[in-house]
Amino acid sequence: MTILIIYTGGTIGMVPSDGGWRPQPGYLEGRIREHLRQMDFPHKVHWREYDPLIDSSQLRCEHWNELGRDIIEYYDDYDGFVVLHGTDTMAYTSSALAFMLRGTRKPVVLTGSQIPVWEEHTDGLDNVMLALETAARDDLQDVYLTFDSKLYHGAHVTKINTDRLKAFAAPHGVQLQADLEAPESPPRLIPVTEAAIEVYHYLPGTPLAGLKALIETRPRVLILLTYGSGNAPDTQELRDLLGYAADQGTLLINRSQCYRANVDMDRYEAAAALREGGLIGAGTMTLEALVGKLHVLLTLFDDNIDLAQQTLLPWSAELPKPKM
Ligand code: ASN
């Protein structure tokens, strides 16, 4: 088997500088190859390094598009792909790629590290090994994230730790394959563009002036991060604001602040304003999955009715069954 490693940046290959850790071009490949030799890794590995390498907090849509284009361009040449990526936005990228890559049937595996490979207790080498082993599996056909000895579906993950080696978790557990009825073919990419997707985070004891100001920027999509199963204080002011936002064409989505979320606007009376305001429930989707999915949907659909319908339909494995 032959696997392509695409190195985009992140802590795994960073070195200290006066301003803090930053990626160092041209160094990581040698260290990884030396480790693969020591471990007798049985498959061929090719290396592609991006220029510039980035801290993943610099991530933009063009990085997703570049990754997607490379995977489609080299699709026939490799059995699987490993993407080395910073952890800060890795869950956004694994989610976005899970929606942007259509009809691919080979594993695309993201990983990185919390500690650079030059440090004594690095997690980077183990993470890369697991990613390569996963990319060489012929029973996996989606986008994945491997980290700290765990394998997750790319559309299920969220970053949970800044300092511990267990950087990621999948709130609703592990399901490795999207359950879609008619897989598309041949493989193709849906490239995405920047979109005005805004988030309003409810806090007790805060006036709605912030929400009003956000709505006045006329975002294309506004995600309300609500309480519990999708509740928020029901006031006439909120109802008026939601009506105003909908009239100006903003798509309104209800996503819970809870880590293991399952939005259900029929459960409590406290969700009535949101329900009657026509908000779309994000169900069990992570915020990262929701954002990746919205980028793809906004590329394909103009009309809010289509966008609302498609947001509720599975496009990958982003709607896991809620855990009791
Ligand atoms: N700031 C780093 C990044 O996301 C964090 C990491 O990779 N652990 O690029």
Short mmCIF file of C-alpha atoms and ligand atoms in Angstrom, two decimals:
data_model
loop_
_atom_site.label_atom_id
_atom_site.label_comp_id
_atom_site.label_asym_id
_atom_site.label_seq_id
_atom_site.Cartn_x
_atom_site.Cartn_y
_atom_site.Cartn_z
CA MET A 1 0.00 0.00 0.00
CA THR A 2 1.06 3.60 -0.57
CA ILE A 3 -0.06 6.45 1.64
CA LEU A 4 0.28 10.17 1.09
CA ILE A 5 1.05 12.34 4.12
CA ILE A 6 0.00 15.96 3.66
CA TYR A 7 1.69 18.16 6.25
CA THR A 8 -0.13 21.45 6.88
CA GLY A 9 1.51 22.55 10.16
CA GLY A 10 0.57 22.39 13.84
CA THR A 11 2.46 21.71 17.07
CA ILE A 12 3.75 18.33 15.84
CA GLY A 13 6.52 20.04 13.85
CA MET A 14 6.87 23.28 15.80
CA VAL A 15 10.01 24.77 17.35
CA PRO A 16 10.33 27.56 19.93
CA SER A 17 10.86 31.12 18.72
CA ASP A 18 10.99 34.50 20.49
CA GLY A 19 7.26 34.91 19.85
CA GLY A 20 6.29 31.35 20.92
CA TRP A 21 6.04 27.98 19.15
CA ARG A 22 5.92 28.10 15.34
CA PRO A 23 6.11 25.53 12.49
CA GLN A 24 9.55 24.76 11.07
CA PRO A 25 9.62 23.89 7.33
CA GLY A 26 11.66 20.96 6.04
CA TYR A 27 12.32 19.23 9.35
CA LEU A 28 9.45 16.94 10.23
CA GLU A 29 9.66 14.51 7.31
CA GLY A 30 13.11 13.21 8.32
CA ARG A 31 12.03 12.58 11.93
CA ILE A 32 8.87 10.75 10.83
CA ARG A 33 10.73 8.62 8.26
CA GLU A 34 13.35 7.66 10.83
CA HIS A 35 10.55 6.54 13.18
CA LEU A 36 8.81 4.56 10.42
CA ARG A 37 12.09 2.75 9.71
CA GLN A 38 12.58 1.95 13.41
CA MET A 39 9.02 0.61 13.61
CA ASP A 40 9.36 -1.38 10.32
CA PHE A 41 6.26 0.31 8.94
CA PRO A 42 5.37 -2.00 6.04
CA HIS A 43 3.81 0.50 3.59
CA LYS A 44 5.24 3.09 1.25
CA VAL A 45 4.79 6.70 2.39
CA HIS A 46 5.01 9.82 0.21
CA TRP A 47 5.32 13.27 1.75
CA ARG A 48 3.73 16.55 0.66
CA GLU A 49 4.52 19.64 2.70
CA TYR A 50 2.50 22.84 2.42
CA ASP A 51 4.12 26.23 2.13
CA PRO A 52 3.59 28.06 4.37
CA LEU A 53 3.05 25.63 7.22
CA ILE A 54 0.51 27.13 9.60
CA ASP A 55 -0.58 27.15 13.19
CA SER A 56 -4.08 25.81 12.62
CA SER A 57 -5.63 28.89 14.18
CA GLN A 58 -4.74 30.58 10.84
CA LEU A 59 -7.06 28.20 9.01
CA ARG A 60 -9.27 29.54 6.22
CA CYS A 61 -11.56 28.02 3.60
CA GLU A 62 -8.72 28.12 1.05
CA HIS A 63 -6.81 25.58 3.21
CA TRP A 64 -9.78 23.21 3.16
CA ASN A 65 -10.04 23.66 -0.62
CA GLU A 66 -6.31 23.00 -1.13
CA LEU A 67 -6.51 19.80 0.94
CA GLY A 68 -9.63 18.65 -0.87
CA ARG A 69 -8.12 19.40 -4.29
CA ASP A 70 -4.95 17.45 -3.46
CA ILE A 71 -6.90 14.42 -2.21
CA ILE A 72 -9.00 14.36 -5.38
CA GLU A 73 -6.00 14.99 -7.65
CA TYR A 74 -3.93 12.17 -6.11
CA TYR A 75 -6.89 9.94 -5.30
CA ASP A 76 -5.96 7.17 -7.76
CA ASP A 77 -2.26 7.16 -6.79
CA TYR A 78 -2.74 6.34 -3.08
CA ASP A 79 -4.58 3.85 -0.88
CA GLY A 80 -5.14 6.37 1.90
CA PHE A 81 -4.29 9.88 3.04
CA VAL A 82 -2.93 11.27 6.31
CA VAL A 83 -3.28 14.99 7.02
CA LEU A 84 -0.94 16.41 9.68
CA HIS A 85 -2.74 19.40 11.15
CA GLY A 86 -2.71 21.59 14.26
CA THR A 87 -5.18 20.53 16.90
CA ASP A 88 -6.84 23.93 17.45
CA THR A 89 -9.04 23.70 14.37
CA MET A 90 -8.50 20.05 13.40
CA ALA A 91 -12.10 19.11 14.24
CA TYR A 92 -13.35 21.90 11.93
CA THR A 93 -11.18 20.59 9.10
CA SER A 94 -12.08 16.92 9.61
CA SER A 95 -15.74 17.95 9.66
CA ALA A 96 -15.50 20.20 6.61
CA LEU A 97 -13.68 17.51 4.59
CA ALA A 98 -16.30 14.93 5.57
CA PHE A 99 -18.85 17.09 3.72
CA MET A 100 -16.66 18.54 0.96
CA LEU A 101 -15.31 15.19 -0.29
CA ARG A 102 -18.13 13.36 -2.05
CA GLY A 103 -17.88 9.78 -3.25
CA THR A 104 -14.36 9.13 -1.89
CA ARG A 105 -13.92 5.54 -0.75
CA LYS A 106 -10.47 5.68 0.84
CA PRO A 107 -9.57 6.71 4.39
CA VAL A 108 -8.53 10.31 4.94
CA VAL A 109 -7.08 10.55 8.45
CA LEU A 110 -6.23 13.73 10.34
CA THR A 111 -3.81 13.82 13.22
CA GLY A 112 -1.21 16.01 14.91
CA SER A 113 0.12 16.33 18.42
CA GLN A 114 0.04 18.23 21.67
CA ILE A 115 3.84 18.05 22.05
CA PRO A 116 6.33 18.55 19.16
CA VAL A 117 8.20 15.47 17.90
CA TRP A 118 11.58 16.82 19.10
CA GLU A 119 10.41 16.78 22.73
CA GLU A 120 11.07 13.74 24.91
CA HIS A 121 7.44 12.93 25.76
CA THR A 122 6.00 13.70 22.35
CA ASP A 123 2.68 12.15 21.39
CA GLY A 124 3.34 13.01 17.73
CA LEU A 125 5.07 9.80 16.65
CA ASP A 126 2.41 7.51 18.13
CA ASN A 127 -0.33 9.65 16.63
CA VAL A 128 1.26 9.51 13.17
CA MET A 129 1.68 5.71 13.41
CA LEU A 130 -1.99 5.20 14.25
CA ALA A 131 -3.03 7.59 11.47
CA LEU A 132 -0.89 5.70 8.94
CA GLU A 133 -2.20 2.32 10.10
CA THR A 134 -5.74 3.68 9.80
CA ALA A 135 -5.06 5.11 6.33
CA ALA A 136 -3.85 1.63 5.26
CA ARG A 137 -7.11 -0.07 6.30
CA ASP A 138 -9.31 -1.16 3.44
CA ASP A 139 -12.47 -1.35 5.54
CA LEU A 140 -12.59 2.40 6.20
CA GLN A 141 -13.85 4.85 3.59
CA ASP A 142 -14.57 8.17 5.27
CA VAL A 143 -12.76 11.09 6.90
CA TYR A 144 -11.32 10.27 10.35
CA LEU A 145 -9.36 11.80 13.17
CA THR A 146 -6.95 9.69 15.21
CA PHE A 147 -5.46 10.94 18.45
CA ASP A 148 -4.18 9.52 21.73
CA SER A 149 -4.74 5.89 20.58
CA LYS A 150 -8.35 6.59 19.53
CA LEU A 151 -10.01 6.56 16.13
CA TYR A 152 -13.01 8.86 15.54
CA HIS A 153 -15.19 9.79 12.59
CA GLY A 154 -14.12 13.24 11.37
CA ALA A 155 -17.63 14.67 11.71
CA HIS A 156 -18.01 13.61 15.37
CA VAL A 157 -15.10 15.28 17.09
CA THR A 158 -14.48 18.32 19.20
CA LYS A 159 -11.33 19.57 20.93
CA ILE A 160 -11.67 19.10 24.68
CA ASN A 161 -8.17 19.66 26.13
CA THR A 162 -5.46 22.23 25.61
CA ASP A 163 -2.85 20.51 27.77
CA ARG A 164 -3.67 16.81 28.01
CA LEU A 165 -2.75 14.29 25.36
CA LYS A 166 -6.41 13.35 24.92
CA ALA A 167 -7.09 16.45 22.83
CA PHE A 168 -10.34 15.22 21.27
CA ALA A 169 -13.56 13.43 22.07
CA ALA A 170 -16.66 12.37 20.17
CA PRO A 171 -19.57 13.43 22.43
CA HIS A 172 -21.96 10.81 21.08
CA GLY A 173 -19.46 7.96 20.81
CA VAL A 174 -17.80 6.21 17.92
CA GLN A 175 -19.51 5.28 14.68
CA LEU A 176 -17.02 4.87 11.89
CA GLN A 177 -19.03 4.93 8.71
CA ALA A 178 -21.62 7.37 7.39
CA ASP A 179 -24.89 5.58 6.77
CA LEU A 180 -25.89 7.18 3.49
CA GLU A 181 -28.31 5.60 1.09
CA ALA A 182 -26.75 6.31 -2.28
CA PRO A 183 -23.02 7.03 -2.17
CA GLU A 184 -22.02 9.43 -4.90
CA SER A 185 -19.43 8.61 -7.53
CA PRO A 186 -17.00 9.43 -9.04
CA PRO A 187 -15.03 11.16 -6.26
CA ARG A 188 -15.36 14.93 -6.35
CA LEU A 189 -14.81 17.98 -4.22
CA ILE A 190 -17.31 20.66 -3.28
CA PRO A 191 -15.03 23.68 -2.78
CA VAL A 192 -16.29 26.23 -0.27
CA THR A 193 -16.02 29.98 0.19
CA GLU A 194 -16.04 32.22 3.25
CA ALA A 195 -19.56 32.68 4.56
CA ALA A 196 -21.02 34.98 7.21
CA ILE A 197 -21.88 32.29 9.77
CA GLU A 198 -22.25 33.93 13.17
CA VAL A 199 -22.74 32.48 16.65
CA TYR A 200 -24.62 34.01 19.57
CA HIS A 201 -23.86 32.41 22.94
CA TYR A 202 -26.63 32.82 25.51
CA LEU A 203 -25.50 33.88 29.00
CA PRO A 204 -27.80 34.37 31.97
CA GLY A 205 -28.17 37.98 33.02
CA THR A 206 -27.14 39.49 29.69
CA PRO A 207 -29.35 41.88 27.68
CA LEU A 208 -30.20 40.99 24.08
CA ALA A 209 -28.30 44.03 22.75
CA GLY A 210 -25.49 41.71 21.57
CA LEU A 211 -27.91 39.51 19.66
CA LYS A 212 -29.52 42.59 18.12
CA ALA A 213 -26.15 43.97 17.01
CA LEU A 214 -25.25 40.61 15.48
CA ILE A 215 -28.54 40.38 13.59
CA GLU A 216 -27.96 43.88 12.24
CA THR A 217 -24.78 42.68 10.52
CA ARG A 218 -27.18 40.61 8.34
CA PRO A 219 -25.33 37.30 8.70
CA ARG A 220 -26.16 34.58 6.18
CA VAL A 221 -26.58 32.12 9.07
CA LEU A 222 -26.94 32.81 12.77
CA ILE A 223 -26.41 29.91 15.18
CA LEU A 224 -27.93 30.46 18.62
CA LEU A 225 -26.03 28.53 21.27
CA THR A 226 -28.89 27.82 23.63
CA TYR A 227 -29.37 26.12 26.97
CA GLY A 228 -29.93 22.39 27.50
CA SER A 229 -32.08 20.74 24.86
CA GLY A 230 -32.40 24.04 22.98
CA ASN A 231 -34.10 26.49 25.34
CA ALA A 232 -33.80 30.26 25.80
CA PRO A 233 -35.68 32.93 27.77
CA ASP A 234 -38.95 33.61 25.97
CA THR A 235 -39.55 37.35 25.67
CA GLN A 236 -41.36 39.56 23.19
CA GLU A 237 -38.03 41.24 22.45
CA LEU A 238 -36.55 37.89 21.40
CA ARG A 239 -39.59 37.06 19.28
CA ASP A 240 -39.33 40.44 17.52
CA LEU A 241 -35.62 40.02 16.90
CA LEU A 242 -36.04 36.53 15.45
CA GLY A 243 -38.82 37.77 13.17
CA TYR A 244 -36.61 40.65 12.02
CA ALA A 245 -33.67 38.31 11.35
CA ALA A 246 -35.82 35.90 9.36
CA ASP A 247 -37.36 38.77 7.33
CA GLN A 248 -33.92 39.97 6.29
CA GLY A 249 -33.05 36.45 5.06
CA THR A 250 -30.84 35.16 7.87
CA LEU A 251 -31.09 31.40 8.39
CA LEU A 252 -31.53 30.75 12.13
CA ILE A 253 -30.18 27.58 13.76
CA ASN A 254 -30.55 26.34 17.32
CA ARG A 255 -27.49 24.50 18.66
CA SER A 256 -27.20 23.66 22.36
CA GLN A 257 -24.28 24.83 24.50
CA CYS A 258 -24.08 21.30 25.95
CA TYR A 259 -21.09 19.16 25.10
CA ARG A 260 -23.27 16.09 24.41
CA ALA A 261 -26.09 18.00 22.77
CA ASN A 262 -29.40 16.90 21.33
CA VAL A 263 -31.63 19.81 20.38
CA ASP A 264 -35.33 19.12 20.83
CA MET A 265 -37.47 22.26 20.70
CA ASP A 266 -40.65 20.30 21.47
CA ARG A 267 -39.51 19.18 24.91
CA TYR A 268 -39.92 22.41 26.92
CA GLU A 269 -42.27 25.35 26.73
CA ALA A 270 -39.12 27.45 27.18
CA ALA A 271 -38.22 26.70 23.56
CA ALA A 272 -41.50 28.09 22.21
CA ALA A 273 -40.08 31.42 20.95
CA LEU A 274 -37.33 29.58 19.08
CA ARG A 275 -39.68 26.94 17.71
CA GLU A 276 -42.23 29.53 16.58
CA GLY A 277 -39.43 31.70 15.22
CA GLY A 278 -38.74 28.86 12.76
CA LEU A 279 -35.28 27.94 14.04
CA ILE A 280 -33.70 24.78 12.67
CA GLY A 281 -32.52 22.35 15.38
CA ALA A 282 -28.94 21.14 15.06
CA GLY A 283 -29.84 17.82 16.72
CA THR A 284 -26.70 15.95 17.81
CA MET A 285 -24.29 17.75 15.48
CA THR A 286 -21.15 19.23 17.00
CA LEU A 287 -20.63 22.92 16.31
CA GLU A 288 -17.69 21.92 14.12
CA ALA A 289 -19.83 19.56 12.03
CA LEU A 290 -22.56 22.17 11.73
CA VAL A 291 -20.10 24.80 10.48
CA GLY A 292 -18.51 22.45 7.93
CA LYS A 293 -21.90 21.31 6.69
CA LEU A 294 -23.20 24.89 6.39
CA HIS A 295 -20.20 25.90 4.30
CA VAL A 296 -20.99 23.11 1.84
CA LEU A 297 -24.74 23.77 1.84
CA LEU A 298 -24.24 27.51 1.29
CA THR A 299 -22.14 26.67 -1.78
CA LEU A 300 -24.92 24.52 -3.21
CA PHE A 301 -28.17 26.22 -2.17
CA ASP A 302 -29.39 29.83 -2.16
CA ASP A 303 -32.88 29.41 -0.82
CA ASN A 304 -33.43 29.28 2.95
CA ILE A 305 -36.10 26.60 2.59
CA ASP A 306 -33.60 24.31 0.81
CA LEU A 307 -30.87 25.18 3.32
CA ALA A 308 -33.15 24.41 6.26
CA GLN A 309 -34.22 21.07 4.76
CA GLN A 310 -30.68 20.02 3.91
CA THR A 311 -29.34 21.01 7.34
CA LEU A 312 -31.67 18.42 8.85
CA LEU A 313 -30.64 15.65 6.43
CA PRO A 314 -27.52 13.51 6.92
CA TRP A 315 -24.71 14.41 4.52
CA SER A 316 -22.08 12.39 6.35
CA ALA A 317 -22.10 10.75 9.80
CA GLU A 318 -22.79 14.09 11.53
CA LEU A 319 -26.10 13.13 13.16
CA PRO A 320 -25.23 10.28 15.56
CA LYS A 321 -28.04 8.75 17.60
CA PRO A 322 -28.27 10.52 20.98
CA LYS A 323 -26.70 8.61 23.89
CA MET A 324 -28.96 7.99 26.87
N1 ASN B 1 -1.73 25.90 18.07
C1 ASN B 1 -1.49 24.57 17.58
C2 ASN B 1 -2.20 24.42 16.24
O1 ASN B 1 -3.38 24.22 16.22
C3 ASN B 1 -1.96 23.54 18.58
C4 ASN B 1 -1.59 22.10 18.30
O2 ASN B 1 -1.35 21.70 17.19
N2 ASN B 1 -1.55 21.24 19.33
O3 ASN B 1 -1.57 24.55 15.21
#
